[in-house]
mmCIF file of C-alpha atoms in Angstrom:
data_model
loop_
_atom_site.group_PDB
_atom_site.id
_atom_site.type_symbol
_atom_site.label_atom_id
_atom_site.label_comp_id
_atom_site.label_asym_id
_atom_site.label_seq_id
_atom_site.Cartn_x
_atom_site.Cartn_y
_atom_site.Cartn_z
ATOM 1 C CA UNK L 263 -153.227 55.396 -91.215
ATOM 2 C CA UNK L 264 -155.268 54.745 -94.263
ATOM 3 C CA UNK L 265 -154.818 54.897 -98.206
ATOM 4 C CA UNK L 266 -157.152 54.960 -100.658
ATOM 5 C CA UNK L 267 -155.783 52.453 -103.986
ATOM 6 C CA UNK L 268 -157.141 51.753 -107.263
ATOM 7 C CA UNK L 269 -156.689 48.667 -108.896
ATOM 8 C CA UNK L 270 -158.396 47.483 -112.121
ATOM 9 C CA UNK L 271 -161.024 49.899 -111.846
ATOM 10 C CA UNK L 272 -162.033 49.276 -107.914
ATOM 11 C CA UNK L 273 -161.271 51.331 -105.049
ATOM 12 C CA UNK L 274 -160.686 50.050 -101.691
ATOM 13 C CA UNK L 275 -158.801 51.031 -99.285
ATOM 14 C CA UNK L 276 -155.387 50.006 -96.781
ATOM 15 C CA UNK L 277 -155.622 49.972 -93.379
ATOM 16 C CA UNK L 278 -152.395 49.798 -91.430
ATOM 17 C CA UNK L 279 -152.080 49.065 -88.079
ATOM 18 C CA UNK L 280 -150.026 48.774 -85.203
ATOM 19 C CA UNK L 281 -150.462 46.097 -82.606
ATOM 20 C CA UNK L 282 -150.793 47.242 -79.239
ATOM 21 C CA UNK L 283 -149.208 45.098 -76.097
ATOM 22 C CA UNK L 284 -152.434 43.178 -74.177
ATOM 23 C CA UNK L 285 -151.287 43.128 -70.717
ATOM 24 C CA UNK L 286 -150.852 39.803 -69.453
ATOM 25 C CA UNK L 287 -151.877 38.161 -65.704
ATOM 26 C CA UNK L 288 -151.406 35.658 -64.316
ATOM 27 C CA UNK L 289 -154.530 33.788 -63.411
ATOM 28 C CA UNK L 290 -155.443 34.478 -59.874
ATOM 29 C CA UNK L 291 -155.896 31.628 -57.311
ATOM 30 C CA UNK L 292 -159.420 32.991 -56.619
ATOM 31 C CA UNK L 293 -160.647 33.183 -60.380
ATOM 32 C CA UNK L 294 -162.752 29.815 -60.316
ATOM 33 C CA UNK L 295 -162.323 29.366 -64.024
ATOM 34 C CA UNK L 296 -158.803 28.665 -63.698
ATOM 35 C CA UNK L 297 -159.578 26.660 -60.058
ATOM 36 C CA UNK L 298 -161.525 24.627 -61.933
ATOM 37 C CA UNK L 299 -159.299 24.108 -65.161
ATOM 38 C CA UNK L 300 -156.275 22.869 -62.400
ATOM 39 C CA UNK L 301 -159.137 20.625 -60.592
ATOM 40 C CA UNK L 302 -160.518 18.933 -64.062
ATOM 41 C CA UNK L 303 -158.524 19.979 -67.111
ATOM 42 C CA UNK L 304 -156.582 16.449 -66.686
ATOM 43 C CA UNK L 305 -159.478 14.640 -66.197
ATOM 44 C CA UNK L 306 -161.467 15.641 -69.207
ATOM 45 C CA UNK L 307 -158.724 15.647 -71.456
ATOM 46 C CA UNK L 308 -158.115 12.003 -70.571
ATOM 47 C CA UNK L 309 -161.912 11.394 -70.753
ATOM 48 C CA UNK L 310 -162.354 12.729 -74.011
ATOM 49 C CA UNK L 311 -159.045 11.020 -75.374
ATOM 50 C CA UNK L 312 -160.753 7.357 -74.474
ATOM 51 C CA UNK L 313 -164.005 8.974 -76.218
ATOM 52 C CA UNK L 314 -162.709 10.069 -78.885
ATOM 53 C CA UNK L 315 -159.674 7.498 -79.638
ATOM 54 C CA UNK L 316 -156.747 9.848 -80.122
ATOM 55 C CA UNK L 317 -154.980 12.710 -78.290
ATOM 56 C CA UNK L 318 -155.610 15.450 -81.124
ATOM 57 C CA UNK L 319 -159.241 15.091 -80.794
ATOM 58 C CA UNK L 320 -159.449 15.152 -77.741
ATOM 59 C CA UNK L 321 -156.888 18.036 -76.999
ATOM 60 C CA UNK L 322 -159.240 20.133 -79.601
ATOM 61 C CA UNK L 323 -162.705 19.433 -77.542
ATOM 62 C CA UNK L 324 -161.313 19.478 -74.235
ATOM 63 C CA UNK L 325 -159.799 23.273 -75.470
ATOM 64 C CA UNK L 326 -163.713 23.775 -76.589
ATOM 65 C CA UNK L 327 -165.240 22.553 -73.921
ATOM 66 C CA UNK L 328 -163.520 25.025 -71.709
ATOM 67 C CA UNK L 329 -164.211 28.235 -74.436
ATOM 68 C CA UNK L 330 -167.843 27.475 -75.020
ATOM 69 C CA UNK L 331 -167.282 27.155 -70.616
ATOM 70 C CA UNK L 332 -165.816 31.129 -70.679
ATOM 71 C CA UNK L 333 -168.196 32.483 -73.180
ATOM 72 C CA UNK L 334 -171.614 30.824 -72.056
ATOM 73 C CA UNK L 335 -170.372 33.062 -68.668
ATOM 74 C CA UNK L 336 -172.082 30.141 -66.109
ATOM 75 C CA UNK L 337 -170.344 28.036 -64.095
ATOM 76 C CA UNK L 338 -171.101 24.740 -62.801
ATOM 77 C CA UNK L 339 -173.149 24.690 -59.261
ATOM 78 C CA UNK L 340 -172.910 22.228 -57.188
ATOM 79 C CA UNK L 341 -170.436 19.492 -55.904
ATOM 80 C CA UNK L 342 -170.667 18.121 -59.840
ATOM 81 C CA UNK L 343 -168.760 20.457 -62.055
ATOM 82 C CA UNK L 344 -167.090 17.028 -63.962
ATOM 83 C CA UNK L 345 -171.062 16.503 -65.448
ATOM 84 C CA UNK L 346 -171.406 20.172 -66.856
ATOM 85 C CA UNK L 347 -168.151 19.685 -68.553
ATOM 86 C CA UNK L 348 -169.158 16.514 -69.557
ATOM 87 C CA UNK L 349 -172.288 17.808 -70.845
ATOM 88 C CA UNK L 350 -170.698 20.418 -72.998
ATOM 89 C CA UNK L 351 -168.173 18.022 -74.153
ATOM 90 C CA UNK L 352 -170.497 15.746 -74.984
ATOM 91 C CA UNK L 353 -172.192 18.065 -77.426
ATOM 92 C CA UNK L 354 -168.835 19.141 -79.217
ATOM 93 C CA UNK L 355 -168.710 15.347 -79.985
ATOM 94 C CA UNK L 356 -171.932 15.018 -81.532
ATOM 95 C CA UNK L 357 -171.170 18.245 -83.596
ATOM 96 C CA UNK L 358 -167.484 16.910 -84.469
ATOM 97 C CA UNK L 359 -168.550 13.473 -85.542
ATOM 98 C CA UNK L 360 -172.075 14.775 -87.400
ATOM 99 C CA UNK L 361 -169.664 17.790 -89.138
ATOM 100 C CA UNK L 362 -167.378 14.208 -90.174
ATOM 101 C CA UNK L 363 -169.690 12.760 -91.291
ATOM 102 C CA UNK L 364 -171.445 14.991 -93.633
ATOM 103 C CA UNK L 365 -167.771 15.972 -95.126
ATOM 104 C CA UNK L 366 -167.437 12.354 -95.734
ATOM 105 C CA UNK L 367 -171.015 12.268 -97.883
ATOM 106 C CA UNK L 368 -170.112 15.396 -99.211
ATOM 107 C CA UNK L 369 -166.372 14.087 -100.366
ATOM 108 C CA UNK L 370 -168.075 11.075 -101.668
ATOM 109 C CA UNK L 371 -170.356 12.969 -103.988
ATOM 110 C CA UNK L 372 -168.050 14.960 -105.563
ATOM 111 C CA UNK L 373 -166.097 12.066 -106.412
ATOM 112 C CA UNK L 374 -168.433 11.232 -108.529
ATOM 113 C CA UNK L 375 -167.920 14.398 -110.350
ATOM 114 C CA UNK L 376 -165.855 14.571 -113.638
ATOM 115 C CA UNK L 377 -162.729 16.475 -113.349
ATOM 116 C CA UNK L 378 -163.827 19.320 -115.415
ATOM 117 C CA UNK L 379 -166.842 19.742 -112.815
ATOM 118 C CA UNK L 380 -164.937 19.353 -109.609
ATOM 119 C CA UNK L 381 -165.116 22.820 -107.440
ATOM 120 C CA UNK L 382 -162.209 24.804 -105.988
ATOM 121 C CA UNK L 383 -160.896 23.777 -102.546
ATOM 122 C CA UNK L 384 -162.242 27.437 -101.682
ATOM 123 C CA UNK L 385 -165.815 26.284 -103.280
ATOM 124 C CA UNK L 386 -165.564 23.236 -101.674
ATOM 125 C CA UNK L 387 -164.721 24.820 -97.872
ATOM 126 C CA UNK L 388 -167.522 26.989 -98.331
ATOM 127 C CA UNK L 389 -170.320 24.473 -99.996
ATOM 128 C CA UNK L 390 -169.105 22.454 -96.478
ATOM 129 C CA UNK L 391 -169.141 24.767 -94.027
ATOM 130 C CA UNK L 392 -172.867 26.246 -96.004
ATOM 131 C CA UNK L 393 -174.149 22.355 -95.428
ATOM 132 C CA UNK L 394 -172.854 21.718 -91.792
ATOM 133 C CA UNK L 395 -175.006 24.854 -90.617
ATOM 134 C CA UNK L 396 -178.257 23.857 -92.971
ATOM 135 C CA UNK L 397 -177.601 20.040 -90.959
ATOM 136 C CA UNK L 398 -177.526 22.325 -87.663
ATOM 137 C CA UNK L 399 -180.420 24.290 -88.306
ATOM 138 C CA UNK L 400 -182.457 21.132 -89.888
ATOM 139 C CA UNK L 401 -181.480 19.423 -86.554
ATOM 140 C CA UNK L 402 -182.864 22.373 -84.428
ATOM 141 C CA UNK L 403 -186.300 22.297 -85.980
ATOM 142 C CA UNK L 404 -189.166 20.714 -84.894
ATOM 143 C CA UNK L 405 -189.841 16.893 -86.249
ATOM 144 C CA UNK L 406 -192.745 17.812 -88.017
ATOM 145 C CA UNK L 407 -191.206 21.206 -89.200
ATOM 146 C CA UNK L 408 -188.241 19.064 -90.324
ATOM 147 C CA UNK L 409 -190.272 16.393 -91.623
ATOM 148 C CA UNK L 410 -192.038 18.434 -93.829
ATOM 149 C CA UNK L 411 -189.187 20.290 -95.407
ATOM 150 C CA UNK L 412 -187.583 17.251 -95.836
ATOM 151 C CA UNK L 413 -190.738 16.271 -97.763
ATOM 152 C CA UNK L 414 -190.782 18.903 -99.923
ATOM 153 C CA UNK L 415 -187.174 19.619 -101.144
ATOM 154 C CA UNK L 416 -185.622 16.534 -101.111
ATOM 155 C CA UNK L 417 -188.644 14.247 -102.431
ATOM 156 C CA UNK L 418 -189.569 17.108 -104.266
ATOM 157 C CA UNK L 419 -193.485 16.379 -102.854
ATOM 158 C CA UNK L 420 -196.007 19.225 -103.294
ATOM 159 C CA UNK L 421 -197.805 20.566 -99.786
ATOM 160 C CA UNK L 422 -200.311 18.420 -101.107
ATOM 161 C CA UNK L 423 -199.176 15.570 -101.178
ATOM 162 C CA UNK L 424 -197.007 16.073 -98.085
ATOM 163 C CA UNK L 425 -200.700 16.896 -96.100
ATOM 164 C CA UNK L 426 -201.851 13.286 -95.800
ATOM 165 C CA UNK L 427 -198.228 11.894 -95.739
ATOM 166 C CA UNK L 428 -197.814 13.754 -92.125
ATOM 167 C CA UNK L 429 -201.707 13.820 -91.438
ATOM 168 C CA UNK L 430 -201.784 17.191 -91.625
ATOM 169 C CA UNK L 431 -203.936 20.082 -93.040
ATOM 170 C CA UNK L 432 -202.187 22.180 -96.873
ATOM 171 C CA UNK L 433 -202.279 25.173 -93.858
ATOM 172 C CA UNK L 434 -200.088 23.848 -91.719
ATOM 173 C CA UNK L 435 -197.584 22.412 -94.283
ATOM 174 C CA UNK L 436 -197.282 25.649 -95.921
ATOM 175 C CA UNK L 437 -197.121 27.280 -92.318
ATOM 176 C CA UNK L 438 -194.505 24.468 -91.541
ATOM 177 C CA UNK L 439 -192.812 25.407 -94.661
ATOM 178 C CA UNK L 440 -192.164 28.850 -93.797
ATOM 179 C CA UNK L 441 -191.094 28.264 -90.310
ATOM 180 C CA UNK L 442 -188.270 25.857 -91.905
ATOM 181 C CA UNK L 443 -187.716 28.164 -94.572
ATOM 182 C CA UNK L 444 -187.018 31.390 -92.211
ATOM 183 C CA UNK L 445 -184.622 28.632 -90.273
ATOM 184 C CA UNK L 446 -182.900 28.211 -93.042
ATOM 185 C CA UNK L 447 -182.629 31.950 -93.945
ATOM 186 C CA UNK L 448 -181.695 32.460 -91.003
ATOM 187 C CA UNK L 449 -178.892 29.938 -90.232
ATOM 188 C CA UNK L 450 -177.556 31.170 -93.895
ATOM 189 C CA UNK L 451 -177.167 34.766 -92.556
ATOM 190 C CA UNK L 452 -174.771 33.616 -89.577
#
């Protein structure tokens, strides 16, 4: 059922709902998701606990790890199913510790901040959350593509004077530039 409210000159509108039961099954012997979460499920967890130095970490990535397993829809081949784990696992570490340590820059900046300047936690979530998918997307780019852009809005260098810095013709920086620039319009409209 829906109602249509007015409040200080908006209109939007309710939306009530009832939840509905999911049924629930038991996993079955022969699902091989769940054969292989009984076969490894210990094992990672205690590999990622030694990687990562505590249990909460790890207990987070290793519940990842088998997600980004369930939603990517492949499973491992082969006698090695411990390495594809690994390799996901691996790369939820490298996001977890890169996503650290941009908050930590990011923290450190705004202490720097007077008081009356300081954002909302809200601003501050979303300024964070903005910069670890610009750090993703910078990070997916070429080396050149990345170079450039780097170039150009942090050093503040015209294509120019970015052209001989990456031995480059103006054409390709600008075409460089827009390639990093759609990335980044992109990766904003996630």
């Amino acid at each position: 059922m829906a109602s249509l409210r007015r409040g200080a000159g908006l209109r939007f509108v309710v939306l009530q709902c009832t939840p509905v039961p999911m049924p629930y099954s038991e996993p079955s012997a022969t699902d091989p998701i769940h054969a292989l979460y009984q076969a490894h499920q210990p094992w990672l967890l205690g590999w990622l606990r030694r990687r990562m130095g505590n249990a909460f970490d790890a207990a987070d990535l290793s519940q990842d790890t088998w997600v980004r397993l369930i939603v990517s829809r492949r499973l491992p081949q082969g006698e090695e199913p411990r390495a594809y784990l690994v390799q996901i696992a691996k790369g939820l570490v490298v996001d977890l510790l890169r996503r650290r340590r941009l908050e930590a820059a990011y923290l450190e900046a705004l202490a720097l901040l007077p008081e009356p300047q300081m954002p909302s936690p809200q601003d501050r979530a979303i300024a964070l959350q903005t910069l670890v998918r610009i750090d993703a997307m910078l990070d997916a780019l070429p080396p050149r593509v990345r170079e450039v852009f780097m170039l150009s809005q942090f050093e503040g260098l015209t294509y120019a004077e970015i052209a001989p810095r990456v031995g480059a013709a103006e054409r390709t920086v600008r075409k460089h530039m827009r390639d990093a620039l759609q990335a980044c319009f992109q990766a904003l409209m996630e």
